């Protein structure tokens, strides 16, 4: 087992876990029986045993083809259609993975914003090099990826001609319906499926995430193995034998005790995008019906020099879940310097990993002393297997805690509000009625 949960610094009183035990076990049962809200979206729950093996083989073949035909893959998608793959690539290859020669192509993510400068930056990075595109959208009509796809498709057609472009476009979308499915069939793109029973934020171990991961050099067999092992491990119905349940129960107690913010903190820059993935998972799943913990993420020790002040002694609304990685990919040691102007020679010869660990432990104690309870999740190392395992740990735990707070963890009604306003303001057909009122409101705010 490479994930360990330690709640000894969560400040729980002796009877608190016993008190919530019936609730967490009931939520666990609801999940296992598929009897709760959103049960039709539980395709992720047994995914490592049920995934489409034929498609998995095609994903590996397509990744190989992308590596043969291109130096760069542009993965176009937003939300659940991009965060997992980006998190995986940085988790395994590090924040500079694209710049380091190794397995796989460089992967850049577009269609996750509406910034012109951002797209132009990717055009500039690609330069004259060969590139392919994986457009990922269940609906095919999500504004951000749709805009980006138009731009990158035009670039491909300009460079390779219409026919050449087709062999470099891979579409991951609904199995049967939707705008992108229609276009892909018409144009003859190779297609992959966003399963109907898996929501965006649970989709990164389907073709949605697996194709960009594999093209970028990740061992997706190892990812699925990590996921499968975690799936098996977290079937245990005993709260004290199942860390996914224990994490859900502890978060629930934090919420009951008035903590409204959970900070996912790590000490590895490779986990920054994992924090982004985590925030979507938690916020879209629990943040509804005026309920839920607000998830934020932090990267230490970097952020100890900014929001660390608030965590130490700002308003006492938060608790921390620290992701600690036990083993560095590569050990480096603090050099000795005869001049010792920075006074650092006391640590000469100490490994950076050891120093990072001392920073983590010192911070943990300081934050606990300051009134920020701590949950510690320890990982062996940042590798392909560990990514699959950790993703499943959080999926399972979140589903349980969602049921504990009484929400449907698998829908996201709130994300539509901004889209309606944006479409109305842009004059999209069908939104005319709302436009006048919105413009009047904006005018009154000038
Ligand atoms: O979690 C979700 O459902 C969302 O983040 C979606 O993945 C995101 O909005 C993209 O949707 P689509 O794949 O239809 O473009």
Short mmCIF file of C-alpha atoms and ligand atoms in Angstrom, two decimals:
data_model
loop_
_atom_site.label_atom_id
_atom_site.label_comp_id
_atom_site.label_asym_id
_atom_site.label_seq_id
_atom_site.Cartn_x
_atom_site.Cartn_y
_atom_site.Cartn_z
CA UNK A 1 0.00 0.00 0.00
CA UNK A 2 1.58 3.29 -0.94
CA UNK A 3 -1.03 5.72 0.48
CA UNK A 4 -1.25 6.20 4.22
CA UNK A 5 -3.64 8.46 6.11
CA UNK A 6 -2.70 9.86 9.49
CA UNK A 7 -5.39 11.80 11.39
CA UNK A 8 -3.58 12.01 14.72
CA UNK A 9 -3.17 15.78 14.30
CA UNK A 10 -6.79 16.38 13.31
CA UNK A 11 -7.63 17.21 16.93
CA UNK A 12 -10.50 14.72 17.11
CA UNK A 13 -11.99 13.94 20.51
CA UNK A 14 -12.18 10.30 21.44
CA UNK A 15 -15.87 9.80 20.72
CA UNK A 16 -16.15 11.83 17.55
CA UNK A 17 -15.37 9.07 15.08
CA UNK A 18 -17.64 6.67 16.96
CA UNK A 19 -20.37 9.30 16.74
CA UNK A 20 -20.20 9.62 12.94
CA UNK A 21 -19.53 5.94 12.32
CA UNK A 22 -23.19 5.07 11.56
CA UNK A 23 -23.37 7.94 9.07
CA UNK A 24 -20.17 7.08 7.26
CA UNK A 25 -21.04 3.40 7.11
CA UNK A 26 -24.54 4.23 5.79
CA UNK A 27 -23.02 6.50 3.12
CA UNK A 28 -20.54 3.76 2.20
CA UNK A 29 -23.39 1.26 1.84
CA UNK A 30 -25.39 3.70 -0.29
CA UNK A 31 -22.40 3.99 -2.58
CA UNK A 32 -21.67 0.27 -2.73
CA UNK A 33 -25.37 -0.58 -3.36
CA UNK A 34 -25.69 2.08 -6.05
CA UNK A 35 -28.80 3.26 -4.22
CA UNK A 36 -28.00 6.96 -3.77
CA UNK A 37 -28.54 10.13 -5.79
CA UNK A 38 -26.67 10.11 -9.10
CA UNK A 39 -26.12 6.33 -9.01
CA UNK A 40 -26.36 6.28 -12.80
CA UNK A 41 -23.00 8.16 -12.80
CA UNK A 42 -21.06 5.49 -10.91
CA UNK A 43 -19.20 4.15 -13.94
CA UNK A 44 -15.91 5.20 -12.30
CA UNK A 45 -16.54 3.06 -9.23
CA UNK A 46 -15.60 -0.28 -10.76
CA UNK A 47 -13.76 1.25 -13.72
CA UNK A 48 -10.45 -0.64 -13.31
CA UNK A 49 -12.36 -3.91 -13.75
CA UNK A 50 -14.88 -2.86 -16.36
CA UNK A 51 -13.05 -0.52 -18.73
CA UNK A 52 -13.19 -1.17 -22.46
CA UNK A 53 -10.02 -3.19 -23.19
CA UNK A 54 -10.37 -2.81 -26.95
CA UNK A 55 -10.50 0.97 -26.64
CA UNK A 56 -7.59 0.89 -24.17
CA UNK A 57 -5.46 -0.88 -26.81
CA UNK A 58 -6.53 1.71 -29.40
CA UNK A 59 -5.51 4.50 -27.00
CA UNK A 60 -2.03 3.01 -26.74
CA UNK A 61 -1.80 2.60 -30.51
CA UNK A 62 -2.98 6.19 -31.08
CA UNK A 63 -0.47 7.49 -28.54
CA UNK A 64 2.30 5.67 -30.39
CA UNK A 65 1.11 7.14 -33.69
CA UNK A 66 1.05 10.64 -32.18
CA UNK A 67 4.63 10.10 -30.97
CA UNK A 68 5.64 9.02 -34.48
CA UNK A 69 3.89 11.84 -36.33
CA UNK A 70 4.48 14.77 -33.94
CA UNK A 71 6.69 16.40 -31.35
CA UNK A 72 3.74 18.15 -29.71
CA UNK A 73 0.21 17.16 -28.77
CA UNK A 74 -2.31 19.91 -28.06
CA UNK A 75 -5.00 18.52 -25.75
CA UNK A 76 -8.11 20.67 -25.98
CA UNK A 77 -10.69 20.51 -23.18
CA UNK A 78 -11.87 22.17 -20.00
CA UNK A 79 -12.76 21.09 -16.46
CA UNK A 80 -13.00 17.33 -16.21
CA UNK A 81 -11.90 17.10 -19.84
CA UNK A 82 -8.40 18.38 -19.06
CA UNK A 83 -7.47 18.61 -15.38
CA UNK A 84 -6.77 14.92 -14.77
CA UNK A 85 -4.41 14.42 -17.69
CA UNK A 86 -2.49 17.59 -16.89
CA UNK A 87 -2.28 16.60 -13.23
CA UNK A 88 -1.02 13.14 -14.20
CA UNK A 89 1.67 14.45 -16.54
CA UNK A 90 3.04 16.83 -13.91
CA UNK A 91 2.68 14.25 -11.14
CA UNK A 92 4.81 11.75 -13.05
CA UNK A 93 7.11 13.95 -15.20
CA UNK A 94 7.36 17.05 -13.00
CA UNK A 95 6.46 20.67 -13.71
CA UNK A 96 9.11 20.91 -16.45
CA UNK A 97 8.20 17.57 -18.03
CA UNK A 98 7.67 19.12 -21.46
CA UNK A 99 11.18 20.54 -21.48
CA UNK A 100 12.93 17.35 -20.38
CA UNK A 101 13.79 14.85 -23.08
CA UNK A 102 12.31 11.48 -22.35
CA UNK A 103 9.43 9.26 -23.26
CA UNK A 104 6.51 10.86 -25.02
CA UNK A 105 5.70 14.08 -26.82
CA UNK A 106 5.33 17.52 -25.27
CA UNK A 107 1.70 18.00 -24.26
CA UNK A 108 0.12 21.46 -24.02
CA UNK A 109 -3.42 22.05 -22.83
CA UNK A 110 -5.67 24.49 -24.64
CA UNK A 111 -9.39 25.21 -24.55
CA UNK A 112 -9.39 25.69 -20.78
CA UNK A 113 -9.72 29.49 -20.97
CA UNK A 114 -10.71 32.17 -23.50
CA UNK A 115 -7.37 33.95 -23.58
CA UNK A 116 -6.04 34.91 -26.97
CA UNK A 117 -2.50 35.36 -25.59
CA UNK A 118 -2.53 31.82 -24.18
CA UNK A 119 -3.35 30.25 -27.56
CA UNK A 120 -0.77 32.41 -29.30
CA UNK A 121 1.84 31.22 -26.76
CA UNK A 122 1.12 27.62 -27.75
CA UNK A 123 1.33 28.49 -31.45
CA UNK A 124 4.74 30.06 -30.71
CA UNK A 125 5.93 27.06 -28.70
CA UNK A 126 4.96 24.71 -31.53
CA UNK A 127 6.66 26.91 -34.11
CA UNK A 128 7.55 24.85 -37.18
CA UNK A 129 7.34 21.55 -35.38
CA UNK A 130 4.86 18.78 -36.14
CA UNK A 131 1.82 18.61 -33.91
CA UNK A 132 -1.38 16.68 -33.37
CA UNK A 133 -4.59 17.60 -31.60
CA UNK A 134 -6.77 15.68 -29.17
CA UNK A 135 -10.07 17.52 -28.81
CA UNK A 136 -11.94 16.34 -25.75
CA UNK A 137 -15.53 17.36 -25.13
CA UNK A 138 -18.55 15.29 -24.22
CA UNK A 139 -20.97 17.83 -25.69
CA UNK A 140 -18.77 19.35 -28.37
CA UNK A 141 -20.39 22.71 -27.75
CA UNK A 142 -18.53 23.90 -24.64
CA UNK A 143 -17.38 27.40 -25.57
CA UNK A 144 -13.73 27.33 -24.46
CA UNK A 145 -12.67 24.09 -26.21
CA UNK A 146 -14.87 24.86 -29.22
CA UNK A 147 -13.04 28.18 -29.78
CA UNK A 148 -9.62 26.56 -29.31
CA UNK A 149 -10.47 23.65 -31.60
CA UNK A 150 -11.45 26.03 -34.41
CA UNK A 151 -8.10 27.79 -34.04
CA UNK A 152 -5.91 24.67 -33.88
CA UNK A 153 -7.87 22.90 -36.63
CA UNK A 154 -7.29 25.90 -38.89
CA UNK A 155 -3.55 25.78 -38.05
CA UNK A 156 -3.40 22.06 -38.83
CA UNK A 157 -5.20 22.55 -42.14
CA UNK A 158 -2.92 25.43 -43.06
CA UNK A 159 0.15 23.27 -42.34
CA UNK A 160 -0.90 19.82 -43.56
CA UNK A 161 -3.91 20.49 -45.82
CA UNK A 162 -7.42 19.30 -45.04
CA UNK A 163 -6.63 15.60 -45.55
CA UNK A 164 -3.36 15.71 -43.63
CA UNK A 165 -5.04 17.50 -40.75
CA UNK A 166 -7.64 14.75 -40.36
CA UNK A 167 -5.03 12.13 -39.57
CA UNK A 168 -3.69 14.35 -36.78
CA UNK A 169 -6.98 15.03 -35.04
CA UNK A 170 -8.20 12.65 -32.35
CA UNK A 171 -11.66 13.33 -30.91
CA UNK A 172 -12.76 12.13 -27.48
CA UNK A 173 -16.50 12.65 -27.14
CA UNK A 174 -19.91 11.10 -26.59
CA UNK A 175 -20.29 7.59 -28.04
CA UNK A 176 -23.29 8.46 -30.18
CA UNK A 177 -24.53 12.02 -30.00
CA UNK A 178 -23.32 15.60 -29.85
CA UNK A 179 -21.74 18.16 -32.14
CA UNK A 180 -18.20 16.75 -31.92
CA UNK A 181 -19.32 13.18 -32.59
CA UNK A 182 -21.12 14.42 -35.72
CA UNK A 183 -18.08 16.34 -36.95
CA UNK A 184 -15.68 13.48 -36.19
CA UNK A 185 -17.78 10.99 -38.15
CA UNK A 186 -18.16 13.39 -41.05
CA UNK A 187 -14.43 14.20 -41.20
CA UNK A 188 -13.20 10.71 -40.35
CA UNK A 189 -11.21 11.53 -37.18
CA UNK A 190 -10.19 8.67 -34.94
CA UNK A 191 -12.57 8.81 -31.99
CA UNK A 192 -12.61 7.75 -28.34
CA UNK A 193 -15.49 7.71 -25.92
CA UNK A 194 -16.45 9.81 -22.91
CA UNK A 195 -18.57 7.18 -21.13
CA UNK A 196 -22.19 8.12 -20.35
CA UNK A 197 -21.97 6.88 -16.78
CA UNK A 198 -18.83 8.83 -15.82
CA UNK A 199 -18.99 12.57 -15.12
CA UNK A 200 -16.23 14.95 -16.18
CA UNK A 201 -14.37 15.05 -12.87
CA UNK A 202 -14.34 11.25 -12.66
CA UNK A 203 -13.27 10.78 -16.28
CA UNK A 204 -9.47 11.11 -16.21
CA UNK A 205 -8.91 7.34 -16.26
CA UNK A 206 -11.15 6.92 -19.31
CA UNK A 207 -10.00 7.91 -22.81
CA UNK A 208 -10.50 11.54 -21.71
CA UNK A 209 -7.28 11.50 -19.72
CA UNK A 210 -5.58 8.34 -20.90
CA UNK A 211 -4.81 9.43 -24.47
CA UNK A 212 -2.94 12.65 -23.56
CA UNK A 213 -1.24 10.81 -20.69
CA UNK A 214 -0.06 7.97 -22.93
CA UNK A 215 1.06 10.33 -25.70
CA UNK A 216 3.02 12.25 -23.08
CA UNK A 217 4.84 9.07 -22.04
CA UNK A 218 2.88 7.89 -19.02
CA UNK A 219 2.57 4.16 -18.47
CA UNK A 220 -1.22 3.88 -18.47
CA UNK A 221 -1.11 0.17 -17.59
CA UNK A 222 0.59 1.12 -14.33
CA UNK A 223 -1.95 3.91 -13.76
CA UNK A 224 -4.83 1.44 -14.14
CA UNK A 225 -3.07 -1.07 -11.89
CA UNK A 226 -2.76 1.56 -9.13
CA UNK A 227 -6.43 2.39 -9.59
CA UNK A 228 -7.43 -1.29 -9.52
CA UNK A 229 -5.48 -1.95 -6.31
CA UNK A 230 -7.07 1.06 -4.62
CA UNK A 231 -10.52 0.00 -5.86
CA UNK A 232 -10.04 -3.35 -4.15
CA UNK A 233 -8.54 -1.91 -0.96
CA UNK A 234 -11.30 0.65 -0.35
CA UNK A 235 -14.08 -1.95 -0.58
CA UNK A 236 -13.55 -2.74 3.10
CA UNK A 237 -16.74 -1.68 4.98
CA UNK A 238 -14.94 -1.15 8.31
CA UNK A 239 -14.31 2.54 9.00
CA UNK A 240 -11.08 1.75 10.81
CA UNK A 241 -9.77 -0.50 8.04
CA UNK A 242 -10.63 1.79 5.16
CA UNK A 243 -8.73 5.07 4.81
CA UNK A 244 -11.10 6.41 2.16
CA UNK A 245 -13.93 6.15 4.71
CA UNK A 246 -11.76 7.52 7.50
CA UNK A 247 -10.82 10.55 5.41
CA UNK A 248 -14.50 11.15 4.54
CA UNK A 249 -15.49 10.83 8.20
CA UNK A 250 -12.76 13.21 9.37
CA UNK A 251 -13.68 15.84 6.77
CA UNK A 252 -17.30 15.53 7.86
CA UNK A 253 -16.33 16.10 11.51
CA UNK A 254 -14.30 19.16 10.46
CA UNK A 255 -17.35 20.57 8.70
CA UNK A 256 -19.57 19.88 11.73
CA UNK A 257 -17.04 21.70 13.93
CA UNK A 258 -17.27 24.86 11.84
CA UNK A 259 -14.31 24.41 9.53
CA UNK A 260 -15.51 25.51 6.12
CA UNK A 261 -12.25 25.49 4.13
CA UNK A 262 -10.02 22.53 3.33
CA UNK A 263 -6.52 23.29 2.10
CA UNK A 264 -4.86 20.55 0.09
CA UNK A 265 -1.19 21.32 0.65
CA UNK A 266 1.83 19.59 -0.77
CA UNK A 267 5.57 20.08 -0.68
CA UNK A 268 6.15 19.06 -4.29
CA UNK A 269 5.65 21.45 -7.22
CA UNK A 270 4.82 18.30 -9.24
CA UNK A 271 1.54 18.23 -7.29
CA UNK A 272 0.38 21.75 -8.14
CA UNK A 273 -1.89 20.56 -10.94
CA UNK A 274 -3.04 17.65 -8.79
CA UNK A 275 -4.32 20.34 -6.43
CA UNK A 276 -6.27 21.87 -9.32
CA UNK A 277 -7.77 18.48 -10.18
CA UNK A 278 -8.66 17.95 -6.51
CA UNK A 279 -10.38 21.34 -6.23
CA UNK A 280 -12.67 20.56 -9.14
CA UNK A 281 -13.46 17.12 -7.76
CA UNK A 282 -14.35 18.43 -4.33
CA UNK A 283 -16.00 21.72 -5.27
CA UNK A 284 -18.22 20.43 -8.07
CA UNK A 285 -19.20 17.36 -6.07
CA UNK A 286 -19.94 18.82 -2.63
CA UNK A 287 -20.50 22.53 -3.16
CA UNK A 288 -24.23 22.64 -3.72
CA UNK A 289 -27.51 23.16 -1.86
CA UNK A 290 -25.61 25.71 0.30
CA UNK A 291 -23.40 22.92 1.67
CA UNK A 292 -19.86 21.63 1.44
CA UNK A 293 -16.26 22.41 2.33
CA UNK A 294 -14.57 25.00 0.14
CA UNK A 295 -11.42 23.37 -1.30
CA UNK A 296 -8.26 25.36 -1.90
CA UNK A 297 -4.78 24.17 -2.70
CA UNK A 298 -1.36 25.33 -1.67
CA UNK A 299 2.16 24.46 -2.60
CA UNK A 300 4.66 24.56 0.25
CA UNK A 301 7.17 25.72 1.10
CA UNK A 302 6.47 28.33 -1.63
CA UNK A 303 3.11 29.39 -0.16
CA UNK A 304 4.43 29.50 3.39
CA UNK A 305 5.85 32.82 2.23
CA UNK A 306 2.37 34.08 1.28
CA UNK A 307 -0.85 32.43 2.51
CA UNK A 308 1.13 30.66 5.25
CA UNK A 309 0.58 33.74 7.39
CA UNK A 310 -3.20 33.34 7.13
CA UNK A 311 -3.09 29.61 7.76
CA UNK A 312 -1.01 30.23 10.88
CA UNK A 313 -3.12 32.96 12.43
CA UNK A 314 -5.84 34.36 10.20
CA UNK A 315 -9.53 33.58 10.80
CA UNK A 316 -9.85 30.01 12.10
CA UNK A 317 -12.05 28.55 9.37
CA UNK A 318 -9.77 25.98 7.84
CA UNK A 319 -8.08 22.64 8.18
CA UNK A 320 -5.27 21.19 6.15
CA UNK A 321 -4.81 17.95 4.25
CA UNK A 322 -1.12 17.57 3.48
CA UNK A 323 0.06 15.33 0.67
CA UNK A 324 3.53 14.22 1.65
CA UNK A 325 5.78 12.29 -0.76
CA UNK A 326 8.28 10.11 1.10
CA UNK A 327 10.84 9.59 -1.65
CA UNK A 328 12.31 12.18 -4.00
CA UNK A 329 12.96 11.08 -7.60
CA UNK A 330 16.51 12.27 -7.21
CA UNK A 331 18.36 13.11 -3.99
CA UNK A 332 20.33 16.37 -3.95
CA UNK A 333 22.40 17.56 -0.99
CA UNK A 334 23.09 21.01 0.45
CA UNK A 335 26.69 21.87 -0.51
CA UNK A 336 29.27 23.10 1.99
CA UNK A 337 30.48 26.66 1.42
CA UNK A 338 33.65 27.75 3.25
CA UNK A 339 32.48 31.40 3.31
CA UNK A 340 29.15 30.41 4.91
CA UNK A 341 27.75 33.92 4.38
CA UNK A 342 24.18 32.58 4.52
CA UNK A 343 24.94 30.62 7.71
CA UNK A 344 23.72 27.43 6.07
CA UNK A 345 26.73 25.22 6.76
CA UNK A 346 24.92 23.64 9.72
CA UNK A 347 22.88 21.83 7.04
CA UNK A 348 25.75 21.02 4.65
CA UNK A 349 25.42 17.43 3.49
CA UNK A 350 21.74 17.24 4.40
CA UNK A 351 19.51 16.03 1.56
CA UNK A 352 16.89 18.43 0.25
CA UNK A 353 14.30 15.71 0.84
CA UNK A 354 15.25 15.60 4.52
CA UNK A 355 15.13 19.38 4.72
CA UNK A 356 11.71 19.37 3.02
CA UNK A 357 10.50 16.79 5.53
CA UNK A 358 11.68 18.89 8.46
CA UNK A 359 9.89 21.87 6.91
CA UNK A 360 6.73 19.76 6.59
CA UNK A 361 6.91 18.50 10.17
CA UNK A 362 7.74 21.91 11.61
CA UNK A 363 4.91 23.52 9.65
CA UNK A 364 2.48 20.80 10.66
CA UNK A 365 3.16 21.38 14.34
CA UNK A 366 3.04 25.18 13.95
CA UNK A 367 -0.27 25.06 12.09
CA UNK A 368 -1.80 22.64 14.58
CA UNK A 369 -0.62 24.90 17.43
CA UNK A 370 -2.21 27.84 15.59
CA UNK A 371 -5.58 26.07 15.39
CA UNK A 372 -5.43 24.52 11.91
CA UNK A 373 -6.07 20.78 12.28
CA UNK A 374 -3.96 18.53 10.09
CA UNK A 375 -4.66 15.39 8.10
CA UNK A 376 -1.61 13.78 6.56
CA UNK A 377 -1.71 11.66 3.41
CA UNK A 378 1.67 10.03 2.72
CA UNK A 379 2.64 8.67 -0.70
CA UNK A 380 5.70 6.52 -1.43
CA UNK A 381 6.68 8.34 -4.59
CA UNK A 382 5.31 10.22 -7.56
CA UNK A 383 4.89 7.61 -10.27
CA UNK A 384 2.28 6.31 -12.71
CA UNK A 385 0.98 3.64 -10.32
CA UNK A 386 0.69 6.13 -7.46
CA UNK A 387 -1.33 8.53 -9.59
CA UNK A 388 -3.99 5.89 -10.32
CA UNK A 389 -4.08 4.91 -6.69
CA UNK A 390 -4.40 8.45 -5.33
CA UNK A 391 -7.09 9.43 -7.82
CA UNK A 392 -9.21 6.47 -6.74
CA UNK A 393 -8.64 7.23 -3.04
CA UNK A 394 -10.06 10.73 -3.50
CA UNK A 395 -12.92 9.62 -5.78
CA UNK A 396 -14.10 7.04 -3.29
CA UNK A 397 -13.71 9.24 -0.27
CA UNK A 398 -15.48 12.16 -1.90
CA UNK A 399 -18.43 10.02 -2.97
CA UNK A 400 -18.84 8.86 0.63
CA UNK A 401 -18.55 12.36 2.11
CA UNK A 402 -20.96 13.73 -0.52
CA UNK A 403 -23.58 11.25 0.59
CA UNK A 404 -22.79 12.06 4.24
CA UNK A 405 -23.64 15.73 3.73
CA UNK A 406 -26.74 14.81 1.76
CA UNK A 407 -25.94 16.04 -1.74
CA UNK A 408 -25.81 14.34 -5.11
CA UNK A 409 -22.00 14.22 -5.57
CA UNK A 410 -22.28 13.50 -9.28
CA UNK A 411 -24.09 16.50 -10.75
CA UNK A 412 -22.96 20.12 -11.21
CA UNK A 413 -26.03 22.32 -11.78
CA UNK A 414 -24.17 25.47 -10.69
CA UNK A 415 -21.75 25.59 -13.63
CA UNK A 416 -24.53 26.61 -16.02
CA UNK A 417 -25.16 30.07 -14.49
CA UNK A 418 -22.16 31.89 -15.95
CA UNK A 419 -22.65 30.24 -19.34
CA UNK A 420 -26.24 31.51 -19.62
CA UNK A 421 -25.13 35.08 -18.90
CA UNK A 422 -22.15 34.89 -21.26
CA UNK A 423 -24.26 33.50 -24.11
CA UNK A 424 -26.93 36.16 -23.55
CA UNK A 425 -24.30 38.93 -23.58
CA UNK A 426 -22.71 37.49 -26.74
CA UNK A 427 -26.12 37.38 -28.46
CA UNK A 428 -26.33 33.61 -28.90
CA UNK A 429 -29.66 32.66 -30.49
CA UNK A 430 -32.12 31.47 -27.84
CA UNK A 431 -30.80 33.80 -25.13
CA UNK A 432 -32.30 37.08 -26.44
CA UNK A 433 -34.78 37.48 -23.56
CA UNK A 434 -32.09 37.66 -20.88
CA UNK A 435 -29.77 40.01 -22.77
CA UNK A 436 -31.53 43.35 -22.14
CA UNK A 437 -31.87 42.80 -18.40
CA UNK A 438 -28.20 41.77 -18.05
CA UNK A 439 -26.97 44.76 -20.03
CA UNK A 440 -29.11 47.10 -17.92
CA UNK A 441 -27.63 45.63 -14.75
CA UNK A 442 -24.09 46.04 -16.08
CA UNK A 443 -24.87 49.62 -17.08
CA UNK A 444 -26.12 50.41 -13.58
CA UNK A 445 -22.87 49.06 -12.12
CA UNK A 446 -20.62 51.35 -14.21
O1 LIG B 1 -17.04 17.99 -14.58
C1 LIG B 1 -17.68 18.38 -15.55
O2 LIG B 1 -18.70 17.83 -15.93
C2 LIG B 1 -17.20 19.58 -16.32
O3 LIG B 1 -16.00 20.06 -15.81
C3 LIG B 1 -17.00 19.20 -17.78
O4 LIG B 1 -16.04 18.19 -17.87
C4 LIG B 1 -16.57 20.41 -18.58
O5 LIG B 1 -17.54 21.43 -18.48
C5 LIG B 1 -16.37 20.06 -20.05
O6 LIG B 1 -17.54 19.61 -20.63
P1 LIG B 1 -17.51 18.96 -22.08
O7 LIG B 1 -16.71 17.71 -21.98
O8 LIG B 1 -18.94 18.68 -22.47
O9 LIG B 1 -16.88 19.96 -23.01
#
